[in-house]
Amino acid sequence: MTHVINQGMAMYWGTSRWSAMEIMEAYSVARQFNMIPPVCEQAEYHLFQREKVEVQLPELYHKIGVGAMTWSPLACGIISGKYGNGVPESSRAALKCYQWLKEKIISEEGRKQQTKLKDLSPIAERLGCTLPQLAVAWCLRNEGVSSVLLGSSNPEQLIENLGAIQVLPKMTSHIVNEIDNILGNKPYSKKDYRS
């Protein structure tokens, strides 16, 4: 990757779905041999997938400056709100190749997630935003998240999701705590246990 960057073919490089230990090893080897280390990790991160970004990666953010470039802020559309009453025929989850997503949505865990999303709706309304905007802003508010990759199906979805930038200043610690209380899935790091 150092050669690719030195040739002007890339400006930086990062990892995708690597463990914190693998990232640290790549960083150490790059430093040892005077090469360019990775600057980011691409990780799945959303309201229902928090462990890696909130527990495993923060030490890397602070020690070596690696940031998270997160993906799937709407959990493949689960957080969009369109699955609140089942799987619409026109949705991605209705496609044969997305049977795994449909099964996830109609599972007991999927129904619990939909209930939690309904409970989050009043917070979104209070902040003057949609549920997807709240979810993307929630991802962006994490200090270790450098960017959030959006996967929009059409221009309208992209514009709606970009509206999360207007919601970000409203993501106070009170609002985040309120969201955490509804979700009930905040992961705890070793540091949390010491305090």
mmCIF file of C-alpha atoms in Angstrom:
data_model
loop_
_atom_site.group_PDB
_atom_site.id
_atom_site.type_symbol
_atom_site.label_atom_id
_atom_site.label_comp_id
_atom_site.label_asym_id
_atom_site.label_seq_id
_atom_site.Cartn_x
_atom_site.Cartn_y
_atom_site.Cartn_z
ATOM 1 C CA MET A 1 0.000 0.000 0.000
ATOM 2 C CA THR A 2 2.952 2.318 0.612
ATOM 3 C CA HIS A 3 3.985 1.790 -3.032
ATOM 4 C CA VAL A 4 0.434 2.505 -4.248
ATOM 5 C CA ILE A 5 0.317 5.736 -2.223
ATOM 6 C CA ASN A 6 3.821 6.818 -3.281
ATOM 7 C CA GLN A 7 2.853 6.287 -6.938
ATOM 8 C CA GLY A 8 -0.122 8.633 -6.491
ATOM 9 C CA MET A 9 -2.705 5.893 -7.055
ATOM 10 C CA ALA A 10 -4.200 6.383 -3.593
ATOM 11 C CA MET A 11 -3.945 8.954 -0.836
ATOM 12 C CA TYR A 12 -4.490 6.648 2.150
ATOM 13 C CA TRP A 13 -5.337 3.084 2.904
ATOM 14 C CA GLY A 14 -7.558 1.390 5.418
ATOM 15 C CA THR A 15 -8.857 -1.970 6.489
ATOM 16 C CA SER A 16 -12.286 -3.548 6.318
ATOM 17 C CA ARG A 17 -13.672 -5.924 8.919
ATOM 18 C CA TRP A 18 -10.276 -6.446 10.556
ATOM 19 C CA SER A 19 -9.969 -7.085 14.281
ATOM 20 C CA ALA A 20 -8.368 -4.452 16.504
ATOM 21 C CA MET A 21 -5.402 -6.795 16.952
ATOM 22 C CA GLU A 22 -4.923 -7.174 13.180
ATOM 23 C CA ILE A 23 -5.078 -3.404 12.693
ATOM 24 C CA MET A 24 -2.544 -2.828 15.465
ATOM 25 C CA GLU A 25 -0.241 -5.450 13.948
ATOM 26 C CA ALA A 26 -0.474 -3.787 10.496
ATOM 27 C CA TYR A 27 0.256 -0.411 12.097
ATOM 28 C CA SER A 28 3.258 -1.805 14.010
ATOM 29 C CA VAL A 29 4.722 -3.563 10.955
ATOM 30 C CA ALA A 30 4.261 -0.434 8.828
ATOM 31 C CA ARG A 31 6.030 1.707 11.431
ATOM 32 C CA GLN A 32 8.802 -0.863 11.917
ATOM 33 C CA PHE A 33 9.602 -0.942 8.188
ATOM 34 C CA ASN A 34 9.032 2.789 7.569
ATOM 35 C CA MET A 35 5.827 2.230 5.590
ATOM 36 C CA ILE A 36 2.487 3.992 5.607
ATOM 37 C CA PRO A 37 0.046 2.482 8.157
ATOM 38 C CA PRO A 38 -3.731 2.191 7.730
ATOM 39 C CA VAL A 39 -5.734 5.274 8.714
ATOM 40 C CA CYS A 40 -9.214 3.799 9.077
ATOM 41 C CA GLU A 41 -11.245 0.655 9.600
ATOM 42 C CA GLN A 42 -14.458 0.052 7.694
ATOM 43 C CA ALA A 43 -16.920 -1.446 10.181
ATOM 44 C CA GLU A 44 -20.644 -2.112 10.335
ATOM 45 C CA TYR A 45 -22.212 0.301 12.818
ATOM 46 C CA HIS A 46 -25.818 1.127 13.588
ATOM 47 C CA LEU A 47 -28.283 1.230 16.472
ATOM 48 C CA PHE A 48 -28.302 -2.588 16.716
ATOM 49 C CA GLN A 49 -24.612 -3.281 15.910
ATOM 50 C CA ARG A 50 -22.360 -1.422 18.347
ATOM 51 C CA GLU A 51 -19.727 -3.701 19.901
ATOM 52 C CA LYS A 52 -16.797 -3.277 17.501
ATOM 53 C CA VAL A 53 -16.990 0.489 17.041
ATOM 54 C CA GLU A 54 -17.769 1.306 20.676
ATOM 55 C CA VAL A 55 -15.650 -1.281 22.533
ATOM 56 C CA GLN A 56 -12.989 -2.813 20.297
ATOM 57 C CA LEU A 57 -11.841 0.200 18.262
ATOM 58 C CA PRO A 58 -11.733 3.175 20.682
ATOM 59 C CA GLU A 59 -8.287 2.269 21.972
ATOM 60 C CA LEU A 60 -7.012 2.459 18.390
ATOM 61 C CA TYR A 61 -8.647 5.854 17.893
ATOM 62 C CA HIS A 62 -6.720 7.226 20.849
ATOM 63 C CA LYS A 63 -3.413 5.320 20.515
ATOM 64 C CA ILE A 64 -2.710 5.423 16.786
ATOM 65 C CA GLY A 65 -5.371 7.716 15.313
ATOM 66 C CA VAL A 66 -7.225 5.090 13.283
ATOM 67 C CA GLY A 67 -10.777 6.240 12.619
ATOM 68 C CA ALA A 68 -13.869 4.255 11.710
ATOM 69 C CA MET A 69 -15.470 4.558 8.311
ATOM 70 C CA THR A 70 -18.776 2.929 9.132
ATOM 71 C CA TRP A 71 -21.312 1.279 6.864
ATOM 72 C CA SER A 72 -24.951 0.213 7.031
ATOM 73 C CA PRO A 73 -26.209 2.978 9.364
ATOM 74 C CA LEU A 74 -29.788 1.869 8.594
ATOM 75 C CA ALA A 75 -29.041 -1.874 8.999
ATOM 76 C CA CYS A 76 -29.917 -2.799 5.406
ATOM 77 C CA GLY A 77 -33.084 -0.718 5.654
ATOM 78 C CA ILE A 78 -34.319 -2.248 8.914
ATOM 79 C CA ILE A 79 -34.004 1.147 10.639
ATOM 80 C CA SER A 80 -35.762 2.998 7.794
ATOM 81 C CA GLY A 81 -39.165 2.269 9.296
ATOM 82 C CA LYS A 82 -40.507 0.518 6.190
ATOM 83 C CA TYR A 83 -40.559 -2.882 7.917
ATOM 84 C CA GLY A 84 -42.675 -1.824 10.898
ATOM 85 C CA ASN A 85 -45.680 -3.783 9.606
ATOM 86 C CA GLY A 86 -43.915 -6.673 7.923
ATOM 87 C CA VAL A 87 -42.079 -6.924 4.608
ATOM 88 C CA PRO A 88 -43.612 -4.841 1.777
ATOM 89 C CA GLU A 89 -43.608 -6.520 -1.655
ATOM 90 C CA SER A 90 -41.646 -3.625 -3.172
ATOM 91 C CA SER A 91 -38.834 -3.789 -0.588
ATOM 92 C CA ARG A 92 -35.345 -5.275 -0.829
ATOM 93 C CA ALA A 93 -36.231 -7.888 1.792
ATOM 94 C CA ALA A 94 -38.983 -9.213 -0.510
ATOM 95 C CA LEU A 95 -36.414 -10.180 -3.168
ATOM 96 C CA LYS A 96 -35.440 -13.836 -3.322
ATOM 97 C CA CYS A 97 -31.717 -13.060 -2.995
ATOM 98 C CA TYR A 98 -32.443 -11.186 0.269
ATOM 99 C CA GLN A 99 -34.231 -14.039 2.015
ATOM 100 C CA TRP A 100 -31.710 -13.735 4.883
ATOM 101 C CA LEU A 101 -32.841 -10.139 5.454
ATOM 102 C CA LYS A 102 -36.518 -11.111 5.416
ATOM 103 C CA GLU A 103 -35.836 -13.869 7.957
ATOM 104 C CA LYS A 104 -33.973 -11.397 10.148
ATOM 105 C CA ILE A 105 -36.873 -8.914 10.023
ATOM 106 C CA ILE A 106 -39.630 -11.424 10.816
ATOM 107 C CA SER A 107 -37.630 -13.185 13.551
ATOM 108 C CA GLU A 108 -38.393 -12.581 17.205
ATOM 109 C CA GLU A 109 -35.289 -10.358 17.458
ATOM 110 C CA GLY A 110 -36.431 -8.450 14.358
ATOM 111 C CA ARG A 111 -39.853 -7.804 15.903
ATOM 112 C CA LYS A 112 -38.170 -6.551 19.097
ATOM 113 C CA GLN A 113 -36.044 -4.208 16.999
ATOM 114 C CA GLN A 114 -39.140 -2.841 15.248
ATOM 115 C CA THR A 115 -40.741 -2.170 18.648
ATOM 116 C CA LYS A 116 -37.627 -0.263 19.745
ATOM 117 C CA LEU A 117 -37.710 1.761 16.540
ATOM 118 C CA LYS A 118 -41.340 2.718 17.246
ATOM 119 C CA ASP A 119 -40.207 3.816 20.717
ATOM 120 C CA LEU A 120 -37.485 5.975 19.125
ATOM 121 C CA SER A 121 -39.952 7.735 16.810
ATOM 122 C CA PRO A 122 -41.055 10.327 19.414
ATOM 123 C CA ILE A 123 -37.402 11.361 19.846
ATOM 124 C CA ALA A 124 -37.064 11.854 16.084
ATOM 125 C CA GLU A 125 -40.305 13.855 16.047
ATOM 126 C CA ARG A 126 -39.094 16.022 18.933
ATOM 127 C CA LEU A 127 -35.854 16.732 17.062
ATOM 128 C CA GLY A 128 -37.763 17.495 13.859
ATOM 129 C CA CYS A 129 -36.251 14.664 11.830
ATOM 130 C CA THR A 130 -37.021 11.260 10.392
ATOM 131 C CA LEU A 131 -35.966 7.985 12.009
ATOM 132 C CA PRO A 132 -33.285 7.394 9.322
ATOM 133 C CA GLN A 133 -31.868 10.879 9.955
ATOM 134 C CA LEU A 134 -31.779 10.194 13.695
ATOM 135 C CA ALA A 135 -29.986 6.876 13.095
ATOM 136 C CA VAL A 136 -27.343 8.405 10.801
ATOM 137 C CA ALA A 137 -26.784 11.340 13.192
ATOM 138 C CA TRP A 138 -26.458 8.851 16.055
ATOM 139 C CA CYS A 139 -23.651 7.113 14.140
ATOM 140 C CA LEU A 140 -21.926 10.395 13.285
ATOM 141 C CA ARG A 141 -21.953 11.601 16.890
ATOM 142 C CA ASN A 142 -19.417 8.928 17.917
ATOM 143 C CA GLU A 143 -15.963 10.547 18.255
ATOM 144 C CA GLY A 144 -14.229 7.578 16.612
ATOM 145 C CA VAL A 145 -16.421 7.665 13.503
ATOM 146 C CA SER A 146 -14.692 9.560 10.696
ATOM 147 C CA SER A 147 -17.468 9.011 8.181
ATOM 148 C CA VAL A 148 -20.669 7.078 7.574
ATOM 149 C CA LEU A 149 -21.170 5.330 4.240
ATOM 150 C CA LEU A 150 -24.736 5.681 3.000
ATOM 151 C CA GLY A 151 -26.328 3.138 0.671
ATOM 152 C CA SER A 152 -29.271 4.939 -0.865
ATOM 153 C CA SER A 153 -31.548 3.346 -3.452
ATOM 154 C CA ASN A 154 -32.630 6.656 -4.956
ATOM 155 C CA PRO A 155 -31.845 10.406 -4.819
ATOM 156 C CA GLU A 156 -34.690 11.062 -2.357
ATOM 157 C CA GLN A 157 -33.212 8.617 0.174
ATOM 158 C CA LEU A 158 -29.785 10.202 -0.224
ATOM 159 C CA ILE A 159 -31.169 13.695 0.376
ATOM 160 C CA GLU A 160 -33.118 12.467 3.408
ATOM 161 C CA ASN A 161 -30.064 10.721 4.863
ATOM 162 C CA LEU A 162 -27.855 13.767 4.292
ATOM 163 C CA GLY A 163 -30.353 15.703 6.425
ATOM 164 C CA ALA A 164 -28.745 13.932 9.396
ATOM 165 C CA ILE A 165 -26.078 16.623 9.329
ATOM 166 C CA GLN A 166 -28.741 19.089 10.540
ATOM 167 C CA VAL A 167 -29.663 16.705 13.380
ATOM 168 C CA LEU A 168 -26.100 16.152 14.585
ATOM 169 C CA PRO A 169 -25.908 19.339 16.731
ATOM 170 C CA LYS A 170 -29.082 18.206 18.501
ATOM 171 C CA MET A 171 -27.499 14.900 19.611
ATOM 172 C CA THR A 172 -26.870 15.974 23.189
ATOM 173 C CA SER A 173 -25.749 13.552 25.877
ATOM 174 C CA HIS A 174 -29.331 13.635 27.196
ATOM 175 C CA ILE A 175 -30.724 12.546 23.805
ATOM 176 C CA VAL A 176 -28.046 9.835 23.412
ATOM 177 C CA ASN A 177 -28.831 8.514 26.915
ATOM 178 C CA GLU A 178 -32.527 8.477 26.064
ATOM 179 C CA ILE A 179 -31.769 6.449 22.916
ATOM 180 C CA ASP A 180 -29.488 4.094 24.877
ATOM 181 C CA ASN A 181 -32.232 3.506 27.450
ATOM 182 C CA ILE A 182 -34.705 2.534 24.729
ATOM 183 C CA LEU A 183 -32.251 0.289 22.885
ATOM 184 C CA GLY A 184 -30.908 -1.364 26.033
ATOM 185 C CA ASN A 185 -27.850 -2.594 24.142
ATOM 186 C CA LYS A 186 -25.045 -0.225 25.068
ATOM 187 C CA PRO A 187 -21.878 -2.320 25.188
ATOM 188 C CA TYR A 188 -19.515 -1.893 28.103
ATOM 189 C CA SER A 189 -15.764 -1.765 27.822
ATOM 190 C CA LYS A 190 -13.271 -2.785 30.485
ATOM 191 C CA LYS A 191 -12.868 0.913 31.269
ATOM 192 C CA ASP A 192 -16.592 1.167 32.131
ATOM 193 C CA TYR A 193 -16.245 -1.669 34.643
ATOM 194 C CA ARG A 194 -13.375 0.104 36.411
ATOM 195 C CA SER A 195 -15.345 3.286 37.034
#
